[in-house]
mmCIF file of C-alpha atoms in Angstrom:
data_model
loop_
_atom_site.group_PDB
_atom_site.id
_atom_site.type_symbol
_atom_site.label_atom_id
_atom_site.label_comp_id
_atom_site.label_asym_id
_atom_site.label_seq_id
_atom_site.Cartn_x
_atom_site.Cartn_y
_atom_site.Cartn_z
ATOM 1 C CA UNK A 1 -13.904 10.493 22.567
ATOM 2 C CA UNK A 2 -11.642 8.684 20.127
ATOM 3 C CA UNK A 3 -12.438 5.379 18.697
ATOM 4 C CA UNK A 4 -10.943 2.946 16.099
ATOM 5 C CA UNK A 5 -11.742 3.802 12.378
ATOM 6 C CA UNK A 6 -10.978 2.236 9.206
ATOM 7 C CA UNK A 7 -10.552 5.565 7.302
ATOM 8 C CA UNK A 8 -10.485 8.984 9.079
ATOM 9 C CA UNK A 9 -12.666 11.791 7.954
ATOM 10 C CA UNK A 10 -11.440 14.144 5.313
ATOM 11 C CA UNK A 11 -13.230 17.332 4.393
ATOM 12 C CA UNK A 12 -14.537 17.526 0.700
ATOM 13 C CA UNK A 13 -12.674 19.565 -1.804
ATOM 14 C CA UNK A 14 -8.951 19.941 -2.821
ATOM 15 C CA UNK A 15 -6.504 20.767 -0.225
ATOM 16 C CA UNK A 16 -2.835 21.363 -0.260
ATOM 17 C CA UNK A 17 -0.916 22.371 2.905
ATOM 18 C CA UNK A 18 -4.150 22.743 4.778
ATOM 19 C CA UNK A 19 -5.440 25.432 2.280
ATOM 20 C CA UNK A 20 -8.626 24.690 0.315
ATOM 21 C CA UNK A 21 -8.517 25.257 -3.600
ATOM 22 C CA UNK A 22 -11.662 26.871 -4.721
ATOM 23 C CA UNK A 23 -13.357 26.483 -8.217
ATOM 24 C CA UNK A 24 -11.111 23.540 -9.195
ATOM 25 C CA UNK A 25 -11.645 21.540 -12.283
ATOM 26 C CA UNK A 26 -10.047 18.276 -11.695
ATOM 27 C CA UNK A 27 -7.526 17.095 -14.193
ATOM 28 C CA UNK A 28 -7.451 13.491 -15.010
ATOM 29 C CA UNK A 29 -4.670 11.311 -16.480
ATOM 30 C CA UNK A 30 -4.096 7.657 -17.366
ATOM 31 C CA UNK A 31 -1.162 6.102 -15.719
ATOM 32 C CA UNK A 32 0.169 2.929 -17.108
ATOM 33 C CA UNK A 33 2.951 1.715 -14.761
ATOM 34 C CA UNK A 34 5.796 -0.408 -16.040
ATOM 35 C CA UNK A 35 6.971 -3.750 -14.418
ATOM 36 C CA UNK A 36 10.339 -3.906 -16.141
ATOM 37 C CA UNK A 37 9.369 -6.344 -18.895
ATOM 38 C CA UNK A 38 8.220 -5.747 -22.499
ATOM 39 C CA UNK A 39 9.067 -2.109 -22.489
ATOM 40 C CA UNK A 40 8.384 -1.437 -26.103
ATOM 41 C CA UNK A 41 5.227 -0.157 -27.450
ATOM 42 C CA UNK A 42 4.283 -3.424 -29.235
ATOM 43 C CA UNK A 43 5.333 -5.424 -26.123
ATOM 44 C CA UNK A 44 3.007 -3.339 -23.949
ATOM 45 C CA UNK A 45 0.171 -3.751 -26.412
ATOM 46 C CA UNK A 46 0.758 -7.471 -26.466
ATOM 47 C CA UNK A 47 0.318 -7.324 -22.728
ATOM 48 C CA UNK A 48 -3.053 -5.623 -23.129
ATOM 49 C CA UNK A 49 -4.269 -8.368 -25.443
ATOM 50 C CA UNK A 50 -3.003 -11.210 -23.423
ATOM 51 C CA UNK A 51 -4.170 -9.652 -19.990
ATOM 52 C CA UNK A 52 -0.626 -9.558 -18.693
ATOM 53 C CA UNK A 53 1.248 -6.694 -17.076
ATOM 54 C CA UNK A 54 0.078 -4.000 -14.867
ATOM 55 C CA UNK A 55 -3.356 -2.300 -14.973
ATOM 56 C CA UNK A 56 -3.956 1.156 -16.324
ATOM 57 C CA UNK A 57 -4.984 3.713 -13.610
ATOM 58 C CA UNK A 58 -7.026 6.894 -13.677
ATOM 59 C CA UNK A 59 -5.451 9.686 -11.624
ATOM 60 C CA UNK A 60 -7.083 12.901 -10.467
ATOM 61 C CA UNK A 61 -5.317 16.106 -9.575
ATOM 62 C CA UNK A 62 -6.241 19.791 -8.829
ATOM 63 C CA UNK A 63 -4.120 21.121 -11.735
ATOM 64 C CA UNK A 64 -2.438 19.713 -14.775
ATOM 65 C CA UNK A 65 0.990 18.261 -14.014
ATOM 66 C CA UNK A 66 0.186 17.575 -10.278
ATOM 67 C CA UNK A 67 -1.155 14.009 -11.145
ATOM 68 C CA UNK A 68 2.436 12.792 -11.247
ATOM 69 C CA UNK A 69 2.554 13.240 -7.556
ATOM 70 C CA UNK A 70 -0.810 11.334 -7.186
ATOM 71 C CA UNK A 71 0.093 8.102 -9.118
ATOM 72 C CA UNK A 72 0.086 4.981 -7.353
ATOM 73 C CA UNK A 73 3.360 3.627 -5.869
ATOM 74 C CA UNK A 74 4.725 0.366 -7.297
ATOM 75 C CA UNK A 75 3.672 -1.333 -3.938
ATOM 76 C CA UNK A 76 0.091 0.109 -4.330
ATOM 77 C CA UNK A 77 -0.758 -0.923 -7.900
ATOM 78 C CA UNK A 78 0.930 -4.386 -7.417
ATOM 79 C CA UNK A 79 -1.008 -5.037 -4.196
ATOM 80 C CA UNK A 80 1.925 -5.493 -1.973
ATOM 81 C CA UNK A 81 1.455 -2.540 0.513
ATOM 82 C CA UNK A 82 2.390 -4.904 3.418
ATOM 83 C CA UNK A 83 6.150 -4.992 2.266
ATOM 84 C CA UNK A 84 6.662 -1.246 2.416
ATOM 85 C CA UNK A 85 7.269 0.634 5.621
ATOM 86 C CA UNK A 86 4.264 2.981 5.628
ATOM 87 C CA UNK A 87 2.248 3.258 2.288
ATOM 88 C CA UNK A 88 0.376 6.589 1.881
ATOM 89 C CA UNK A 89 -3.373 6.727 2.113
ATOM 90 C CA UNK A 90 -4.887 5.365 -0.895
ATOM 91 C CA UNK A 91 -8.052 6.384 -2.663
ATOM 92 C CA UNK A 92 -10.951 4.065 -2.703
ATOM 93 C CA UNK A 93 -11.722 2.977 -6.175
ATOM 94 C CA UNK A 94 -15.149 2.075 -5.282
ATOM 95 C CA UNK A 95 -15.884 5.535 -3.881
ATOM 96 C CA UNK A 96 -14.130 7.674 -6.502
ATOM 97 C CA UNK A 97 -14.551 5.308 -9.571
ATOM 98 C CA UNK A 98 -17.598 3.251 -8.839
ATOM 99 C CA UNK A 99 -17.600 1.597 -12.402
ATOM 100 C CA UNK A 100 -14.642 -0.416 -11.267
ATOM 101 C CA UNK A 101 -16.604 -2.349 -8.679
ATOM 102 C CA UNK A 102 -18.429 -4.581 -11.401
ATOM 103 C CA UNK A 103 -15.157 -5.503 -13.085
ATOM 104 C CA UNK A 104 -16.749 -4.906 -16.287
ATOM 105 C CA UNK A 105 -15.000 -1.604 -17.139
ATOM 106 C CA UNK A 106 -11.700 -2.479 -15.125
ATOM 107 C CA UNK A 107 -10.815 -3.071 -11.597
ATOM 108 C CA UNK A 108 -9.823 -6.138 -9.666
ATOM 109 C CA UNK A 109 -11.341 -8.271 -7.056
ATOM 110 C CA UNK A 110 -10.125 -7.397 -3.699
ATOM 111 C CA UNK A 111 -7.222 -9.284 -2.173
ATOM 112 C CA UNK A 112 -5.480 -9.955 -5.688
ATOM 113 C CA UNK A 113 -1.814 -9.027 -5.887
ATOM 114 C CA UNK A 114 0.568 -8.745 -8.838
ATOM 115 C CA UNK A 115 2.990 -11.648 -9.354
ATOM 116 C CA UNK A 116 6.145 -10.372 -11.255
ATOM 117 C CA UNK A 117 6.918 -13.950 -12.195
ATOM 118 C CA UNK A 118 3.738 -14.756 -14.309
ATOM 119 C CA UNK A 119 2.757 -11.084 -14.758
ATOM 120 C CA UNK A 120 -0.767 -11.640 -13.815
ATOM 121 C CA UNK A 121 -2.938 -10.665 -10.670
ATOM 122 C CA UNK A 122 -3.887 -13.430 -8.286
ATOM 123 C CA UNK A 123 -3.932 -14.574 -4.680
ATOM 124 C CA UNK A 124 -0.757 -14.437 -2.743
ATOM 125 C CA UNK A 125 1.253 -17.760 -2.634
ATOM 126 C CA UNK A 126 4.733 -18.758 -1.487
ATOM 127 C CA UNK A 127 6.278 -18.820 -5.023
ATOM 128 C CA UNK A 128 5.061 -15.467 -5.824
ATOM 129 C CA UNK A 129 7.635 -12.664 -6.879
ATOM 130 C CA UNK A 130 6.458 -9.502 -5.184
ATOM 131 C CA UNK A 131 8.993 -7.357 -7.216
ATOM 132 C CA UNK A 132 11.505 -7.763 -9.857
ATOM 133 C CA UNK A 133 14.430 -5.693 -11.311
ATOM 134 C CA UNK A 134 15.178 -6.538 -14.860
ATOM 135 C CA UNK A 135 18.658 -6.038 -16.599
ATOM 136 C CA UNK A 136 18.803 -3.460 -19.172
ATOM 137 C CA UNK A 137 19.847 -4.585 -22.611
ATOM 138 C CA UNK A 138 22.255 -1.891 -23.759
ATOM 139 C CA UNK A 139 23.136 -3.556 -27.205
ATOM 140 C CA UNK A 140 19.627 -4.644 -27.958
ATOM 141 C CA UNK A 141 20.762 -8.156 -28.908
ATOM 142 C CA UNK A 142 17.477 -9.656 -27.712
ATOM 143 C CA UNK A 143 13.971 -8.507 -27.729
ATOM 144 C CA UNK A 144 13.677 -8.902 -23.966
ATOM 145 C CA UNK A 145 15.575 -10.372 -20.993
ATOM 146 C CA UNK A 146 14.473 -13.862 -19.965
ATOM 147 C CA UNK A 147 15.633 -13.568 -16.334
ATOM 148 C CA UNK A 148 15.590 -10.798 -13.918
ATOM 149 C CA UNK A 149 18.566 -9.175 -12.201
ATOM 150 C CA UNK A 150 16.879 -9.544 -8.732
ATOM 151 C CA UNK A 151 13.545 -10.505 -7.200
ATOM 152 C CA UNK A 152 11.836 -9.901 -3.936
ATOM 153 C CA UNK A 153 10.040 -12.966 -2.358
ATOM 154 C CA UNK A 154 6.562 -13.123 -0.499
ATOM 155 C CA UNK A 155 8.351 -12.258 2.780
ATOM 156 C CA UNK A 156 9.782 -9.076 1.382
ATOM 157 C CA UNK A 157 13.484 -10.263 1.092
ATOM 158 C CA UNK A 158 15.467 -9.528 -1.974
ATOM 159 C CA UNK A 159 17.428 -12.271 -3.916
ATOM 160 C CA UNK A 160 19.974 -11.479 -6.590
ATOM 161 C CA UNK A 161 21.625 -13.637 -9.195
ATOM 162 C CA UNK A 162 25.337 -14.528 -8.552
ATOM 163 C CA UNK A 163 26.894 -12.713 -11.582
ATOM 164 C CA UNK A 164 25.370 -9.255 -10.409
ATOM 165 C CA UNK A 165 27.003 -9.270 -7.001
ATOM 166 C CA UNK A 166 29.948 -7.258 -6.178
ATOM 167 C CA UNK A 167 32.565 -9.284 -8.164
ATOM 168 C CA UNK A 168 31.280 -7.663 -11.496
ATOM 169 C CA UNK A 169 30.340 -4.097 -10.393
ATOM 170 C CA UNK A 170 30.609 -2.402 -13.710
ATOM 171 C CA UNK A 171 29.983 -5.261 -16.185
ATOM 172 C CA UNK A 172 26.565 -6.550 -17.582
ATOM 173 C CA UNK A 173 26.391 -10.222 -17.818
ATOM 174 C CA UNK A 174 24.361 -11.875 -20.496
ATOM 175 C CA UNK A 175 21.808 -13.922 -18.571
ATOM 176 C CA UNK A 176 20.525 -16.219 -21.397
ATOM 177 C CA UNK A 177 21.429 -19.628 -19.900
ATOM 178 C CA UNK A 178 19.647 -22.651 -18.570
ATOM 179 C CA UNK A 179 17.732 -22.218 -15.224
ATOM 180 C CA UNK A 180 19.818 -25.084 -13.722
ATOM 181 C CA UNK A 181 22.820 -22.830 -13.735
ATOM 182 C CA UNK A 182 20.832 -20.057 -11.952
ATOM 183 C CA UNK A 183 21.612 -19.933 -8.274
ATOM 184 C CA UNK A 184 20.144 -17.207 -6.018
ATOM 185 C CA UNK A 185 21.981 -15.652 -3.121
ATOM 186 C CA UNK A 186 20.205 -13.604 -0.361
ATOM 187 C CA UNK A 187 21.117 -9.919 -0.624
ATOM 188 C CA UNK A 188 19.398 -8.131 2.220
ATOM 189 C CA UNK A 189 16.395 -7.376 4.136
ATOM 190 C CA UNK A 190 13.267 -5.658 3.180
#
């Protein structure tokens, strides 16, 4: 008889294509996702000191190099899995990394999501950006870009700044101007 479950049973061990790997020493790697802001080494170190930006994750794999396939998707590490069509099964950090449950050595409280506007984790709210695409700076005239190229709101809709729409397909516009001049246009669904 079948019944509802929160998580289906998975046999222990490393499996790939229904074949079990034997005598596997797990390979571990630290994954530090990027949110598009402060891409330099010093900028990311500043994020660590100010408690901003994405968290660092530990990823396990059966062989070296396979951890790339096991890294969390952007929707997973940011806590916005409700906006993607079907997120893959996630590993339970409380089960596989129990030290994260206390919060002392990492981990977050359940229910917190990443806000790409404030670059911090917190409860979901109407003005939260659930994703942001930042303009690249080809001439390095600024240390970082103050405004994103496009954002996704809490409902999963993308909004894009006017100069980036089809009238300027191959031209990057400098986006350092007052926020009053910045008008958003709806650019599509989920």
